[in-house]
GROMACS .gro file of C-alpha atoms in nm:
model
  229
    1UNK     CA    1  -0.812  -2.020  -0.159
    2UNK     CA    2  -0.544  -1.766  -0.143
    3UNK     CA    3  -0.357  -1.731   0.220
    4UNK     CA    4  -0.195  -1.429   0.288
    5UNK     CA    5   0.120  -1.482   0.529
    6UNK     CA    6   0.255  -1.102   0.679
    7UNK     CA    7   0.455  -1.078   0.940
    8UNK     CA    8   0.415  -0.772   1.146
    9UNK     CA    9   0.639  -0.581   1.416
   10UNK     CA   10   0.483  -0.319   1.604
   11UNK     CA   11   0.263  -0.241   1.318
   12UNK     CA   12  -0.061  -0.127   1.522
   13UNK     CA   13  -0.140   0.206   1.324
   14UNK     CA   14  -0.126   0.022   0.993
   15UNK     CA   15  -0.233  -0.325   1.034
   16UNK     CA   16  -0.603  -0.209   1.055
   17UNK     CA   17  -0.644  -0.038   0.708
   18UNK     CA   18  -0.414  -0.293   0.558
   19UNK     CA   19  -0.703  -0.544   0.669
   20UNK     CA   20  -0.967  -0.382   0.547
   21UNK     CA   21  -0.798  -0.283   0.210
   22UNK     CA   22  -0.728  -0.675   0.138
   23UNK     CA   23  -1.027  -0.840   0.310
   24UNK     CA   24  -1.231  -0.596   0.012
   25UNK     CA   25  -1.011  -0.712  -0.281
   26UNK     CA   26  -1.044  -1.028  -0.193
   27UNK     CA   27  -1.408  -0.974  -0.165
   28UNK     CA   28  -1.459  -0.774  -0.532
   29UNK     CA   29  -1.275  -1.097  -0.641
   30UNK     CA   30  -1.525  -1.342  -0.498
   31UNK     CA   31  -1.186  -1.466  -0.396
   32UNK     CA   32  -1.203  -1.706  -0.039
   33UNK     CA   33  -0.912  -1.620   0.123
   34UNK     CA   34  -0.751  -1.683   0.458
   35UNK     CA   35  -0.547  -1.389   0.612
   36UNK     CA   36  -0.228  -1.519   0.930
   37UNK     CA   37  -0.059  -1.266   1.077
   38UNK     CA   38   0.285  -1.323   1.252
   39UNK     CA   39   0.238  -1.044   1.485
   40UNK     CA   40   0.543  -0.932   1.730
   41UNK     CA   41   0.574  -0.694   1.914
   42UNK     CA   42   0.351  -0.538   2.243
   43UNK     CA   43   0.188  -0.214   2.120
   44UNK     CA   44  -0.128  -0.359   2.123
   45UNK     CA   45  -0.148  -0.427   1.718
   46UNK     CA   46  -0.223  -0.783   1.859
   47UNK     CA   47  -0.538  -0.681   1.979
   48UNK     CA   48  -0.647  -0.449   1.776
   49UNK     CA   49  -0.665  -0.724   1.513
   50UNK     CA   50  -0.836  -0.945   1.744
   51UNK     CA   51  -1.170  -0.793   1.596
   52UNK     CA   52  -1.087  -0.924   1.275
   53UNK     CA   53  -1.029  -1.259   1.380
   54UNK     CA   54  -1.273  -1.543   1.220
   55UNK     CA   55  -1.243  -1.820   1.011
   56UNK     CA   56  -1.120  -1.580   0.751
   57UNK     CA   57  -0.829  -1.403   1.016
   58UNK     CA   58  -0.578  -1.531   1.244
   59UNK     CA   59  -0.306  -1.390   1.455
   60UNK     CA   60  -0.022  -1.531   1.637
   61UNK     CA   61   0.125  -1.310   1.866
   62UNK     CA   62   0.490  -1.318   1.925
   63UNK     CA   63   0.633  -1.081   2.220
   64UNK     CA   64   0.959  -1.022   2.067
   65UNK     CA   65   1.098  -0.969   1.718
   66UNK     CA   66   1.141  -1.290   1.548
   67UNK     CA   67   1.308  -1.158   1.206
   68UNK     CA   68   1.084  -1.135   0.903
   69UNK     CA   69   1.234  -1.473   0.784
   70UNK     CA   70   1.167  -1.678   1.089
   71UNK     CA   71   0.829  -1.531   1.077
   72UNK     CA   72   0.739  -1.616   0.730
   73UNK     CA   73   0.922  -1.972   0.790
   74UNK     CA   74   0.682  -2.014   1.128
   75UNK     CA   75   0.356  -1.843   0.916
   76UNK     CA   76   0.437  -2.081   0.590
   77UNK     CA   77   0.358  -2.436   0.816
   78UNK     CA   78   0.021  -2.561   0.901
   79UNK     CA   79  -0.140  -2.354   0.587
   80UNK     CA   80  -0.506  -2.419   0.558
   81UNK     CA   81  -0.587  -2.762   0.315
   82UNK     CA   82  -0.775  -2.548   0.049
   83UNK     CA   83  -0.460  -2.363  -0.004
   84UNK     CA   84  -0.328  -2.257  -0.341
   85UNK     CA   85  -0.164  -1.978  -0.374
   86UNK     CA   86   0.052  -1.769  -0.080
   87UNK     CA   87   0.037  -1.415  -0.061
   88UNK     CA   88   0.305  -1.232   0.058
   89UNK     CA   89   0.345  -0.861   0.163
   90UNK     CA   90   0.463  -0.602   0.363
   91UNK     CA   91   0.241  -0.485   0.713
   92UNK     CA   92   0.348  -0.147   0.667
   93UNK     CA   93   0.140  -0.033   0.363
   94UNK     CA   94   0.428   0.012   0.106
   95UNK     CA   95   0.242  -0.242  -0.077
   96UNK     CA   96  -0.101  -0.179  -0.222
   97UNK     CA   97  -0.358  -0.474  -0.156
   98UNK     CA   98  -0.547  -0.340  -0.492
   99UNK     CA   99  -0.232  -0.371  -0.670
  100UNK     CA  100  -0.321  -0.792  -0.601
  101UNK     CA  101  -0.511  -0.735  -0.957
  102UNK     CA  102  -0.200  -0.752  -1.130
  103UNK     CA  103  -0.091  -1.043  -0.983
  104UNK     CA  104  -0.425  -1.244  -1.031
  105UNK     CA  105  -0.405  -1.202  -1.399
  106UNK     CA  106  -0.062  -1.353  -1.408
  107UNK     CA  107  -0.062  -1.628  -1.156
  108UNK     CA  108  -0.122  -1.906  -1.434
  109UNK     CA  109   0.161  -1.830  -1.650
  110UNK     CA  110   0.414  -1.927  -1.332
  111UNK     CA  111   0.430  -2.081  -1.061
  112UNK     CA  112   0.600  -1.752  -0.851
  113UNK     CA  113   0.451  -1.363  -0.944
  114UNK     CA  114   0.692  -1.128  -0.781
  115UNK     CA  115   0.584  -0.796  -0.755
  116UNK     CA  116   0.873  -0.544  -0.928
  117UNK     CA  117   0.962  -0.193  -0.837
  118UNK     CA  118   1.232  -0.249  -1.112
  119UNK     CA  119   1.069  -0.289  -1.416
  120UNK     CA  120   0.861  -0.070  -1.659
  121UNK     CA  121   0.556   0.062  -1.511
  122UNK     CA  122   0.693   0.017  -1.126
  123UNK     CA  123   0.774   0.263  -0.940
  124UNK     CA  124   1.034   0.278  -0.689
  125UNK     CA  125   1.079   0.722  -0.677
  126UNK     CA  126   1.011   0.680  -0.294
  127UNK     CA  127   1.242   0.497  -0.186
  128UNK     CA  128   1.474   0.612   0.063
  129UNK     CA  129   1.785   0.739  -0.098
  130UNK     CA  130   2.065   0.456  -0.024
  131UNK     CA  131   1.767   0.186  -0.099
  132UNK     CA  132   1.761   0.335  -0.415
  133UNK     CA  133   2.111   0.244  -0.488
  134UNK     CA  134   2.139  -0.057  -0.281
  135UNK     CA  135   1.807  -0.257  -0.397
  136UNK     CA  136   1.868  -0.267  -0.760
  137UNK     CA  137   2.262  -0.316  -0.737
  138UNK     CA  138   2.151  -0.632  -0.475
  139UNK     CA  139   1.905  -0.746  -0.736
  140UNK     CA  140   2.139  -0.733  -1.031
  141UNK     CA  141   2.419  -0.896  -0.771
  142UNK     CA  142   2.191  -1.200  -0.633
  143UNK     CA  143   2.023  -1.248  -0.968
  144UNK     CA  144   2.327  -1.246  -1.160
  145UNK     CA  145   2.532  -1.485  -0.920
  146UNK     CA  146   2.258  -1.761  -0.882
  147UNK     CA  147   2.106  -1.681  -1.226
  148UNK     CA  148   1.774  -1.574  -1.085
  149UNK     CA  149   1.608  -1.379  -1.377
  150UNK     CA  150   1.406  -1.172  -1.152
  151UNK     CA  151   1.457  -0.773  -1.149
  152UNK     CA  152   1.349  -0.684  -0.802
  153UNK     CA  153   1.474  -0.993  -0.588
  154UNK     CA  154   1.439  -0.802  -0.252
  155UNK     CA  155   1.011  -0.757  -0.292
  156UNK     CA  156   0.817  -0.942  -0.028
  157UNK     CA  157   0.529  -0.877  -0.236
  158UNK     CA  158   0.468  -1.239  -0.395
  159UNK     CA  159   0.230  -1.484  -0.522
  160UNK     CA  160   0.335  -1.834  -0.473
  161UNK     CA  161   0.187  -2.125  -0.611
  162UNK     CA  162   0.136  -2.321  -0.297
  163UNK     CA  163   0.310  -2.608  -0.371
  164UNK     CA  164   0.636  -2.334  -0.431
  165UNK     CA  165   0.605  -2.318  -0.032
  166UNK     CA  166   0.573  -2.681   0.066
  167UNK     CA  167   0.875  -2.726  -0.177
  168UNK     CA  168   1.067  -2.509   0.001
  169UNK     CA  169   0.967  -2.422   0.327
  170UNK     CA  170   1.182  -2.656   0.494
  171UNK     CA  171   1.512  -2.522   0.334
  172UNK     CA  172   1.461  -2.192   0.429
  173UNK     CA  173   1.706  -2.065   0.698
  174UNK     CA  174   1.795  -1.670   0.720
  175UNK     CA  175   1.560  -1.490   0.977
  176UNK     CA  176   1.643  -1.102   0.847
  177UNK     CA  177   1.562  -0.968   0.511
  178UNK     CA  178   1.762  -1.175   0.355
  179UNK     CA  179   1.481  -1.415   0.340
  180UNK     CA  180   1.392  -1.249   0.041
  181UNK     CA  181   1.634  -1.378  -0.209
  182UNK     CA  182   1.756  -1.661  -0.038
  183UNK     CA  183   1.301  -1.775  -0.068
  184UNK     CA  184   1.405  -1.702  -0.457
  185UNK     CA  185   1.710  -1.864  -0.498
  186UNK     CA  186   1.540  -2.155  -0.330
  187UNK     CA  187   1.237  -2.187  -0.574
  188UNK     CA  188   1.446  -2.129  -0.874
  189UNK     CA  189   1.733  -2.413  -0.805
  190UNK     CA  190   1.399  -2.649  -0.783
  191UNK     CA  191   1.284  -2.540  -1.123
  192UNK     CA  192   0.992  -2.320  -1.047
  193UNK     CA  193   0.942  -2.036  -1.286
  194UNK     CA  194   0.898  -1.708  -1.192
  195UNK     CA  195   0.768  -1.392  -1.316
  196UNK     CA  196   0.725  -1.055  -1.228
  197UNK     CA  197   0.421  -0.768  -1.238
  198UNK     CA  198   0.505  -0.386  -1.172
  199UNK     CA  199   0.449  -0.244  -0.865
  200UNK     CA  200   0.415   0.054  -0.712
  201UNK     CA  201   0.607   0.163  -0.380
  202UNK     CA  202   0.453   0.380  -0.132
  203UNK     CA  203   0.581   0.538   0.196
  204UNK     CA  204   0.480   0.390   0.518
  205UNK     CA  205   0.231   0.628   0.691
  206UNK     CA  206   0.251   0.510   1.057
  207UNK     CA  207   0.611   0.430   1.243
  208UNK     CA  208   0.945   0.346   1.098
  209UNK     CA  209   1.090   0.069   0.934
  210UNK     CA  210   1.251  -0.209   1.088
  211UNK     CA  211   1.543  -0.234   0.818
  212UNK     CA  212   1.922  -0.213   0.971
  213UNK     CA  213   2.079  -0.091   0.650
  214UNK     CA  214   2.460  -0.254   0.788
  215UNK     CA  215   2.249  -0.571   0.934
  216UNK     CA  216   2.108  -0.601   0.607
  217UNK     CA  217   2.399  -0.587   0.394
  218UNK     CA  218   2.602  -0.795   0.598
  219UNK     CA  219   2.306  -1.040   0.604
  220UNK     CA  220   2.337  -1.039   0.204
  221UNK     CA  221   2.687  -1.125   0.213
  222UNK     CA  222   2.610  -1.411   0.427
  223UNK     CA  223   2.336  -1.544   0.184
  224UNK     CA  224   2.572  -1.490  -0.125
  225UNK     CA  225   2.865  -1.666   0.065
  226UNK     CA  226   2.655  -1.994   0.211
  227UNK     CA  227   2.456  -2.040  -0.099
  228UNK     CA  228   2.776  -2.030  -0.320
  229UNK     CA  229   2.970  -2.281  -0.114
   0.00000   0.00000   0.00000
């Protein structure tokens, strides 16, 4: 089984498709799958998932922002018992649930599959403009410094061998976007292997995103400062 953790803020106008879009590559997969959503906010995304919710969907509602990392830190405990692999992405559509092909094809040859805008065949043209500059110098930076040889260290969208989670879970500790690397850094000082599987970025089409470009670097700082010392 394959659970998909994604944390959502105020998400409503995109949360539906993205449903739909992975519920049917899971199906053309025969894959069983179990999808958790760590919703937050109150514009009624909440409920409009509630007519997805089976077995197969669950959603906890949060009325305020938690912070993607606290999210995926509450979404990563309790995991179903047929687990084995955790599927990570964004809520807001800039990842492609058909692009999970690429990642199935890969997910025996490590125990992490990391989906890169960085790497031949990705595709990060969309981007907004300082992301373009400040996601691949904050790869390079993190990767370098904790000798991480992964190319796009900021992608949420990830594979994990299940076992990667329960490994980790417990050490996890930044709430902001941060979580990203720091989940990384994490698997890699406990010897997991990682590899990566081009992606390709696309634009949100409902709402804005939630990234604070200052919070964000400041937030990095903080990771490369507590995980050095």
């Amino acid at each position: 089984m394959i659970t998909a953790v994604i944390p959502a803020y105020r998400e409503k106008k995109n949360v539906v498709e993205l449903t739909e879009r992975l519920q049917s590559t899971f199906n053309k997969h025969d894959i069983e799958y179990h999808i958790r959503y760590v919703y937050q906010g109150t514009d009624g995304g909440s409920e409009v998932l509630e007519k997805f919710e089976t077995e197969d969907v669950e959603v906890d509602h949060y009325p305020e922002p938690l912070g993607v990392g606290k999210a995926y830190r509450i979404g990563f405990h309790d995991l179903p018992s047929e687990t084995k692999y955790v599927l990570t992405m964004d809520a807001d559509l800039n990842h492609q649930p058909e692009e999970l092909d690429e990642f199935l094809d890969m997910k025996g040859t490590a125990d992490i599959v990391v989906g890169s805008r960085f790497i031949n065949d990705g595709d990060f043209a969309q981007l907004d403009s300082w992301r373009k500059i400040a996601s691949p110098f904050a790869a390079k930076t993190l990767s370098g410094v904790f000798d991480v040889e992964v190319n796009d260290i900021s992608s949420g969208y990830r594979l994990y061998d299940v076992e990667v989670i329960q490994s980790i879970r417990n050490d996890l500790s930044f709430d902001n976007f941060e979580f990203y690397p720091e989940a990384l850094i994490r698997a890699a000082q406990n010897n997991y292997t990682i590899t990566e599987v081009p992606i390709n970025y696309k634009p949100r089409k409902h709402g804005q995103s939630k990234m604070n470009e200052i919070e964000t670097a400041f937030g990095y700082g903080k990771l490369l400062i507590s995980m050095m010392f």
